[in-house]
Amino acid sequence: MGRRGIWAGRALDLGPTCALQIGGITVVCVSKRKQCADPVFFEMHGLDIRAARTVVVKSRGHFRGGFDEFFPPERVIEVDTPGLTSPVLERLDFKGLPRPVFPLDAEAKWTPKVSTYE
């Protein structure tokens, strides 16, 4: 059962899970993919987040509500790695897109439509 953030009060079906000790690093693995947005992912394996030097979660942003009791915003470092999605649009190779287009091209200008509804 989740206790914080988007999983608070909800049943979590993660399938078989484990905590692997690899050198000096502990890696928590789940067999059913879910956003790691709740400390219960670690706690169910007896891991104390407060005792950890570093905690890394793979989550786009949902983790904030679950881990805010441990890490205030100034202690969070977001990392954007290459992949299918990215908030850094310059990294994506758009094909068949008429150019220039806002916000991809610096020279492109965008003007909102004025509503004709009264």
PDB file of N, CA, C and O in Angstrom, residues 34-93:
ATOM      1  N   LYS A  34       6.188   0.675 -12.654  1.00  0.00           N
ATOM      2  CA  LYS A  34       5.413   1.749 -12.006  1.00  0.00           C
ATOM      3  C   LYS A  34       6.349   2.916 -11.765  1.00  0.00           C
ATOM      4  O   LYS A  34       7.552   2.739 -11.591  1.00  0.00           O
ATOM      5  N   GLN A  35       5.791   4.121 -11.708  1.00  0.00           N
ATOM      6  CA  GLN A  35       6.586   5.292 -11.351  1.00  0.00           C
ATOM      7  C   GLN A  35       7.059   5.140  -9.916  1.00  0.00           C
ATOM      8  O   GLN A  35       6.264   4.909  -9.010  1.00  0.00           O
ATOM      9  N   CYS A  36       8.346   5.280  -9.689  1.00  0.00           N
ATOM     10  CA  CYS A  36       8.899   5.224  -8.330  1.00  0.00           C
ATOM     11  C   CYS A  36       8.626   6.581  -7.677  1.00  0.00           C
ATOM     12  O   CYS A  36       9.436   7.492  -7.733  1.00  0.00           O
ATOM     13  N   ALA A  37       7.441   6.682  -7.100  1.00  0.00           N
ATOM     14  CA  ALA A  37       6.990   7.968  -6.558  1.00  0.00           C
ATOM     15  C   ALA A  37       6.575   7.857  -5.101  1.00  0.00           C
ATOM     16  O   ALA A  37       5.820   8.686  -4.608  1.00  0.00           O
ATOM     17  N   ASP A  38       7.077   6.844  -4.418  1.00  0.00           N
ATOM     18  CA  ASP A  38       6.699   6.631  -3.026  1.00  0.00           C
ATOM     19  C   ASP A  38       7.864   5.941  -2.322  1.00  0.00           C
ATOM     20  O   ASP A  38       8.440   4.991  -2.863  1.00  0.00           O
ATOM     21  N   PRO A  39       8.232   6.387  -1.133  1.00  0.00           N
ATOM     22  CA  PRO A  39       9.342   5.757  -0.420  1.00  0.00           C
ATOM     23  C   PRO A  39       9.086   4.292  -0.084  1.00  0.00           C
ATOM     24  O   PRO A  39      10.020   3.545   0.204  1.00  0.00           O
ATOM     25  N   VAL A  40       7.832   3.849  -0.163  1.00  0.00           N
ATOM     26  CA  VAL A  40       7.519   2.454   0.145  1.00  0.00           C
ATOM     27  C   VAL A  40       8.252   1.495  -0.800  1.00  0.00           C
ATOM     28  O   VAL A  40       8.523   0.358  -0.433  1.00  0.00           O
ATOM     29  N   PHE A  41       8.629   1.931  -1.986  1.00  0.00           N
ATOM     30  CA  PHE A  41       9.396   1.100  -2.914  1.00  0.00           C
ATOM     31  C   PHE A  41      10.695   0.631  -2.249  1.00  0.00           C
ATOM     32  O   PHE A  41      11.170  -0.468  -2.495  1.00  0.00           O
ATOM     33  N   PHE A  42      11.290   1.497  -1.435  1.00  0.00           N
ATOM     34  CA  PHE A  42      12.528   1.181  -0.721  1.00  0.00           C
ATOM     35  C   PHE A  42      12.239   0.549   0.643  1.00  0.00           C
ATOM     36  O   PHE A  42      12.888  -0.405   1.048  1.00  0.00           O
ATOM     37  N   GLU A  43      11.258   1.110   1.335  1.00  0.00           N
ATOM     38  CA  GLU A  43      10.950   0.692   2.706  1.00  0.00           C
ATOM     39  C   GLU A  43      10.501  -0.764   2.787  1.00  0.00           C
ATOM     40  O   GLU A  43      10.778  -1.446   3.766  1.00  0.00           O
ATOM     41  N   MET A  44       9.818  -1.276   1.750  1.00  0.00           N
ATOM     42  CA  MET A  44       9.359  -2.666   1.795  1.00  0.00           C
ATOM     43  C   MET A  44      10.520  -3.647   1.796  1.00  0.00           C
ATOM     44  O   MET A  44      10.333  -4.823   2.090  1.00  0.00           O
ATOM     45  N   HIS A  45      11.719  -3.153   1.499  1.00  0.00           N
ATOM     46  CA  HIS A  45      12.919  -3.991   1.546  1.00  0.00           C
ATOM     47  C   HIS A  45      13.783  -3.660   2.765  1.00  0.00           C
ATOM     48  O   HIS A  45      14.936  -4.082   2.840  1.00  0.00           O
ATOM     49  N   GLY A  46      13.219  -2.878   3.699  1.00  0.00           N
ATOM     50  CA  GLY A  46      13.947  -2.534   4.910  1.00  0.00           C
ATOM     51  C   GLY A  46      14.999  -1.462   4.715  1.00  0.00           C
ATOM     52  O   GLY A  46      15.860  -1.278   5.578  1.00  0.00           O
ATOM     53  N   LEU A  47      14.946  -0.749   3.596  1.00  0.00           N
ATOM     54  CA  LEU A  47      15.936   0.292   3.319  1.00  0.00           C
ATOM     55  C   LEU A  47      15.503   1.605   3.955  1.00  0.00           C
ATOM     56  O   LEU A  47      14.347   2.011   3.830  1.00  0.00           O
ATOM     57  N   ASP A  48      16.441   2.268   4.627  1.00  0.00           N
ATOM     58  CA  ASP A  48      16.185   3.540   5.290  1.00  0.00           C
ATOM     59  C   ASP A  48      16.702   4.665   4.405  1.00  0.00           C
ATOM     60  O   ASP A  48      17.913   4.874   4.300  1.00  0.00           O
ATOM     61  N   ILE A  49      15.807   5.375   3.768  1.00  0.00           N
ATOM     62  CA  ILE A  49      16.194   6.450   2.855  1.00  0.00           C
ATOM     63  C   ILE A  49      17.002   7.521   3.574  1.00  0.00           C
ATOM     64  O   ILE A  49      17.956   8.060   3.025  1.00  0.00           O
ATOM     65  N   ARG A  50      16.660   7.816   4.814  1.00  0.00           N
ATOM     66  CA  ARG A  50      17.394   8.845   5.564  1.00  0.00           C
ATOM     67  C   ARG A  50      18.866   8.490   5.743  1.00  0.00           C
ATOM     68  O   ARG A  50      19.708   9.364   5.862  1.00  0.00           O
ATOM     69  N   ALA A  51      19.182   7.204   5.767  1.00  0.00           N
ATOM     70  CA  ALA A  51      20.560   6.757   5.961  1.00  0.00           C
ATOM     71  C   ALA A  51      21.348   6.727   4.651  1.00  0.00           C
ATOM     72  O   ALA A  51      22.565   6.572   4.665  1.00  0.00           O
ATOM     73  N   ALA A  52      20.660   6.876   3.518  1.00  0.00           N
ATOM     74  CA  ALA A  52      21.329   6.794   2.219  1.00  0.00           C
ATOM     75  C   ALA A  52      22.070   8.092   1.900  1.00  0.00           C
ATOM     76  O   ALA A  52      21.586   9.186   2.187  1.00  0.00           O
ATOM     77  N   ARG A  53      23.224   7.955   1.313  1.00  0.00           N
ATOM     78  CA  ARG A  53      23.990   9.128   0.883  1.00  0.00           C
ATOM     79  C   ARG A  53      23.353   9.763  -0.352  1.00  0.00           C
ATOM     80  O   ARG A  53      23.278  10.966  -0.487  1.00  0.00           O
ATOM     81  N   THR A  54      22.871   8.915  -1.244  1.00  0.00           N
ATOM     82  CA  THR A  54      22.229   9.363  -2.478  1.00  0.00           C
ATOM     83  C   THR A  54      21.065   8.422  -2.776  1.00  0.00           C
ATOM     84  O   THR A  54      21.177   7.218  -2.585  1.00  0.00           O
ATOM     85  N   VAL A  55      19.963   8.986  -3.252  1.00  0.00           N
ATOM     86  CA  VAL A  55      18.823   8.187  -3.699  1.00  0.00           C
ATOM     87  C   VAL A  55      18.535   8.598  -5.138  1.00  0.00           C
ATOM     88  O   VAL A  55      18.399   9.782  -5.436  1.00  0.00           O
ATOM     89  N   VAL A  56      18.447   7.617  -6.015  1.00  0.00           N
ATOM     90  CA  VAL A  56      18.150   7.879  -7.427  1.00  0.00           C
ATOM     91  C   VAL A  56      16.842   7.182  -7.749  1.00  0.00           C
ATOM     92  O   VAL A  56      16.680   5.998  -7.455  1.00  0.00           O
ATOM     93  N   VAL A  57      15.892   7.917  -8.336  1.00  0.00           N
ATOM     94  CA  VAL A  57      14.642   7.311  -8.770  1.00  0.00           C
ATOM     95  C   VAL A  57      14.435   7.616 -10.240  1.00  0.00           C
ATOM     96  O   VAL A  57      14.813   8.677 -10.727  1.00  0.00           O
ATOM     97  N   LYS A  58      13.847   6.668 -10.947  1.00  0.00           N
ATOM     98  CA  LYS A  58      13.501   6.878 -12.356  1.00  0.00           C
ATOM     99  C   LYS A  58      12.036   7.277 -12.392  1.00  0.00           C
ATOM    100  O   LYS A  58      11.150   6.445 -12.289  1.00  0.00           O
ATOM    101  N   SER A  59      11.819   8.563 -12.498  1.00  0.00           N
ATOM    102  CA  SER A  59      10.467   9.105 -12.500  1.00  0.00           C
ATOM    103  C   SER A  59      10.529  10.483 -13.133  1.00  0.00           C
ATOM    104  O   SER A  59      11.443  11.256 -12.862  1.00  0.00           O
ATOM    105  N   ARG A  60       9.571  10.810 -13.945  1.00  0.00           N
ATOM    106  CA  ARG A  60       9.597  12.096 -14.631  1.00  0.00           C
ATOM    107  C   ARG A  60       9.391  13.268 -13.673  1.00  0.00           C
ATOM    108  O   ARG A  60       9.992  14.293 -13.804  1.00  0.00           O
ATOM    109  N   GLY A  61       8.582  13.173 -12.717  1.00  0.00           N
ATOM    110  CA  GLY A  61       8.329  14.274 -11.799  1.00  0.00           C
ATOM    111  C   GLY A  61       7.394  13.891 -10.685  1.00  0.00           C
ATOM    112  O   GLY A  61       7.237  14.598  -9.708  1.00  0.00           O
ATOM    113  N   HIS A  62       6.792  12.712 -10.839  1.00  0.00           N
ATOM    114  CA  HIS A  62       5.827  12.251  -9.852  1.00  0.00           C
ATOM    115  C   HIS A  62       6.467  11.971  -8.495  1.00  0.00           C
ATOM    116  O   HIS A  62       5.786  11.870  -7.495  1.00  0.00           O
ATOM    117  N   PHE A  63       7.775  11.833  -8.465  1.00  0.00           N
ATOM    118  CA  PHE A  63       8.476  11.494  -7.230  1.00  0.00           C
ATOM    119  C   PHE A  63       8.421  12.607  -6.190  1.00  0.00           C
ATOM    120  O   PHE A  63       8.535  12.353  -4.999  1.00  0.00           O
ATOM    121  N   ARG A  64       8.248  13.844  -6.607  1.00  0.00           N
ATOM    122  CA  ARG A  64       8.335  14.981  -5.682  1.00  0.00           C
ATOM    123  C   ARG A  64       7.375  14.874  -4.499  1.00  0.00           C
ATOM    124  O   ARG A  64       7.763  15.081  -3.360  1.00  0.00           O
ATOM    125  N   GLY A  65       6.122  14.530  -4.750  1.00  0.00           N
ATOM    126  CA  GLY A  65       5.129  14.425  -3.682  1.00  0.00           C
ATOM    127  C   GLY A  65       5.403  13.274  -2.730  1.00  0.00           C
ATOM    128  O   GLY A  65       5.016  13.317  -1.567  1.00  0.00           O
ATOM    129  N   GLY A  66       6.091  12.268  -3.192  1.00  0.00           N
ATOM    130  CA  GLY A  66       6.388  11.120  -2.353  1.00  0.00           C
ATOM    131  C   GLY A  66       7.659  11.263  -1.536  1.00  0.00           C
ATOM    132  O   GLY A  66       7.775  10.710  -0.449  1.00  0.00           O
ATOM    133  N   PHE A  67       8.609  11.994  -2.064  1.00  0.00           N
ATOM    134  CA  PHE A  67       9.909  12.067  -1.410  1.00  0.00           C
ATOM    135  C   PHE A  67      10.202  13.428  -0.784  1.00  0.00           C
ATOM    136  O   PHE A  67      11.298  13.656  -0.281  1.00  0.00           O
ATOM    137  N   ASP A  68       9.218  14.329  -0.769  1.00  0.00           N
ATOM    138  CA  ASP A  68       9.461  15.672  -0.223  1.00  0.00           C
ATOM    139  C   ASP A  68       9.784  15.660   1.258  1.00  0.00           C
ATOM    140  O   ASP A  68      10.425  16.569   1.769  1.00  0.00           O
ATOM    141  N   GLU A  69       9.372  14.623   1.980  1.00  0.00           N
ATOM    142  CA  GLU A  69       9.703  14.546   3.409  1.00  0.00           C
ATOM    143  C   GLU A  69      11.197  14.287   3.615  1.00  0.00           C
ATOM    144  O   GLU A  69      11.737  14.544   4.685  1.00  0.00           O
ATOM    145  N   PHE A  70      11.872  13.783   2.597  1.00  0.00           N
ATOM    146  CA  PHE A  70      13.303  13.500   2.674  1.00  0.00           C
ATOM    147  C   PHE A  70      14.142  14.549   1.959  1.00  0.00           C
ATOM    148  O   PHE A  70      15.241  14.877   2.400  1.00  0.00           O
ATOM    149  N   PHE A  71      13.635  15.027   0.823  1.00  0.00           N
ATOM    150  CA  PHE A  71      14.439  15.888  -0.037  1.00  0.00           C
ATOM    151  C   PHE A  71      13.666  17.138  -0.437  1.00  0.00           C
ATOM    152  O   PHE A  71      12.758  17.062  -1.270  1.00  0.00           O
ATOM    153  N   PRO A  72      14.023  18.299   0.109  1.00  0.00           N
ATOM    154  CA  PRO A  72      13.398  19.539  -0.337  1.00  0.00           C
ATOM    155  C   PRO A  72      13.870  19.857  -1.762  1.00  0.00           C
ATOM    156  O   PRO A  72      14.881  19.304  -2.224  1.00  0.00           O
ATOM    157  N   PRO A  73      13.164  20.723  -2.478  1.00  0.00           N
ATOM    158  CA  PRO A  73      13.505  21.007  -3.877  1.00  0.00           C
ATOM    159  C   PRO A  73      14.974  21.357  -4.117  1.00  0.00           C
ATOM    160  O   PRO A  73      15.545  20.959  -5.130  1.00  0.00           O
ATOM    161  N   GLU A  74      15.599  22.066  -3.193  1.00  0.00           N
ATOM    162  CA  GLU A  74      16.994  22.468  -3.409  1.00  0.00           C
ATOM    163  C   GLU A  74      17.976  21.278  -3.335  1.00  0.00           C
ATOM    164  O   GLU A  74      19.131  21.401  -3.729  1.00  0.00           O
ATOM    165  N   ARG A  75      17.505  20.116  -2.880  1.00  0.00           N
ATOM    166  CA  ARG A  75      18.363  18.924  -2.824  1.00  0.00           C
ATOM    167  C   ARG A  75      18.071  17.943  -3.959  1.00  0.00           C
ATOM    168  O   ARG A  75      18.687  16.884  -4.024  1.00  0.00           O
ATOM    169  N   VAL A  76      17.138  18.302  -4.853  1.00  0.00           N
ATOM    170  CA  VAL A  76      16.770  17.427  -5.968  1.00  0.00           C
ATOM    171  C   VAL A  76      17.548  17.846  -7.206  1.00  0.00           C
ATOM    172  O   VAL A  76      17.596  19.025  -7.560  1.00  0.00           O
ATOM    173  N   ILE A  77      18.152  16.881  -7.854  1.00  0.00           N
ATOM    174  CA  ILE A  77      18.854  17.115  -9.116  1.00  0.00           C
ATOM    175  C   ILE A  77      18.148  16.284 -10.174  1.00  0.00           C
ATOM    176  O   ILE A  77      18.124  15.047 -10.090  1.00  0.00           O
ATOM    177  N   GLU A  78      17.564  16.951 -11.153  1.00  0.00           N
ATOM    178  CA  GLU A  78      16.904  16.223 -12.241  1.00  0.00           C
ATOM    179  C   GLU A  78      17.914  15.967 -13.345  1.00  0.00           C
ATOM    180  O   GLU A  78      18.708  16.840 -13.685  1.00  0.00           O
ATOM    181  N   VAL A  79      17.875  14.763 -13.887  1.00  0.00           N
ATOM    182  CA  VAL A  79      18.789  14.370 -14.944  1.00  0.00           C
ATOM    183  C   VAL A  79      17.958  13.973 -16.154  1.00  0.00           C
ATOM    184  O   VAL A  79      17.037  13.169 -16.044  1.00  0.00           O
ATOM    185  N   ASP A  80      18.280  14.548 -17.297  1.00  0.00           N
ATOM    186  CA  ASP A  80      17.573  14.220 -18.533  1.00  0.00           C
ATOM    187  C   ASP A  80      18.525  13.409 -19.405  1.00  0.00           C
ATOM    188  O   ASP A  80      19.517  13.930 -19.905  1.00  0.00           O
ATOM    189  N   THR A  81      18.232  12.144 -19.560  1.00  0.00           N
ATOM    190  CA  THR A  81      19.094  11.277 -20.357  1.00  0.00           C
ATOM    191  C   THR A  81      18.492  11.063 -21.746  1.00  0.00           C
ATOM    192  O   THR A  81      17.292  11.229 -21.932  1.00  0.00           O
ATOM    193  N   PRO A  82      19.305  10.696 -22.711  1.00  0.00           N
ATOM    194  CA  PRO A  82      18.773  10.436 -24.052  1.00  0.00           C
ATOM    195  C   PRO A  82      17.741   9.312 -24.013  1.00  0.00           C
ATOM    196  O   PRO A  82      17.841   8.387 -23.217  1.00  0.00           O
ATOM    197  N   GLY A  83      16.757   9.415 -24.874  1.00  0.00           N
ATOM    198  CA  GLY A  83      15.726   8.384 -24.935  1.00  0.00           C
ATOM    199  C   GLY A  83      14.594   8.822 -25.827  1.00  0.00           C
ATOM    200  O   GLY A  83      14.717   9.783 -26.595  1.00  0.00           O
ATOM    201  N   LEU A  84      13.467   8.134 -25.721  1.00  0.00           N
ATOM    202  CA  LEU A  84      12.327   8.419 -26.579  1.00  0.00           C
ATOM    203  C   LEU A  84      11.658   9.740 -26.263  1.00  0.00           C
ATOM    204  O   LEU A  84      11.031  10.343 -27.122  1.00  0.00           O
ATOM    205  N   THR A  85      11.732  10.166 -25.008  1.00  0.00           N
ATOM    206  CA  THR A  85      11.095  11.419 -24.623  1.00  0.00           C
ATOM    207  C   THR A  85      12.100  12.298 -23.896  1.00  0.00           C
ATOM    208  O   THR A  85      13.044  11.809 -23.278  1.00  0.00           O
ATOM    209  N   SER A  86      11.880  13.589 -23.991  1.00  0.00           N
ATOM    210  CA  SER A  86      12.757  14.547 -23.326  1.00  0.00           C
ATOM    211  C   SER A  86      12.064  15.900 -23.305  1.00  0.00           C
ATOM    212  O   SER A  86      11.427  16.275 -24.283  1.00  0.00           O
ATOM    213  N   PRO A  87      12.207  16.656 -22.213  1.00  0.00           N
ATOM    214  CA  PRO A  87      11.684  18.018 -22.228  1.00  0.00           C
ATOM    215  C   PRO A  87      12.608  18.967 -23.000  1.00  0.00           C
ATOM    216  O   PRO A  87      12.248  20.100 -23.258  1.00  0.00           O
ATOM    217  N   VAL A  88      13.785  18.497 -23.383  1.00  0.00           N
ATOM    218  CA  VAL A  88      14.732  19.301 -24.167  1.00  0.00           C
ATOM    219  C   VAL A  88      14.468  18.985 -25.637  1.00  0.00           C
ATOM    220  O   VAL A  88      15.021  18.043 -26.202  1.00  0.00           O
ATOM    221  N   LEU A  89      13.599  19.775 -26.257  1.00  0.00           N
ATOM    222  CA  LEU A  89      13.117  19.475 -27.608  1.00  0.00           C
ATOM    223  C   LEU A  89      14.215  19.491 -28.659  1.00  0.00           C
ATOM    224  O   LEU A  89      14.107  18.822 -29.687  1.00  0.00           O
ATOM    225  N   GLU A  90      15.293  20.235 -28.431  1.00  0.00           N
ATOM    226  CA  GLU A  90      16.394  20.300 -29.397  1.00  0.00           C
ATOM    227  C   GLU A  90      17.062  18.943 -29.593  1.00  0.00           C
ATOM    228  O   GLU A  90      17.744  18.710 -30.579  1.00  0.00           O
ATOM    229  N   ARG A  91      16.875  18.028 -28.656  1.00  0.00           N
ATOM    230  CA  ARG A  91      17.493  16.700 -28.754  1.00  0.00           C
ATOM    231  C   ARG A  91      16.739  15.761 -29.686  1.00  0.00           C
ATOM    232  O   ARG A  91      17.252  14.719 -30.060  1.00  0.00           O
ATOM    233  N   LEU A  92      15.504  16.102 -30.020  1.00  0.00           N
ATOM    234  CA  LEU A  92      14.675  15.209 -30.821  1.00  0.00           C
ATOM    235  C   LEU A  92      14.797  15.549 -32.302  1.00  0.00           C
ATOM    236  O   LEU A  92      14.847  16.716 -32.686  1.00  0.00           O
ATOM    237  N   ASP A  93      14.846  14.525 -33.131  1.00  0.00           N
ATOM    238  CA  ASP A  93      14.986  14.696 -34.571  1.00  0.00           C
ATOM    239  C   ASP A  93      13.595  14.668 -35.202  1.00  0.00           C
ATOM    240  O   ASP A  93      13.058  13.602 -35.502  1.00  0.00           O
TER     241      ASP A  93
END
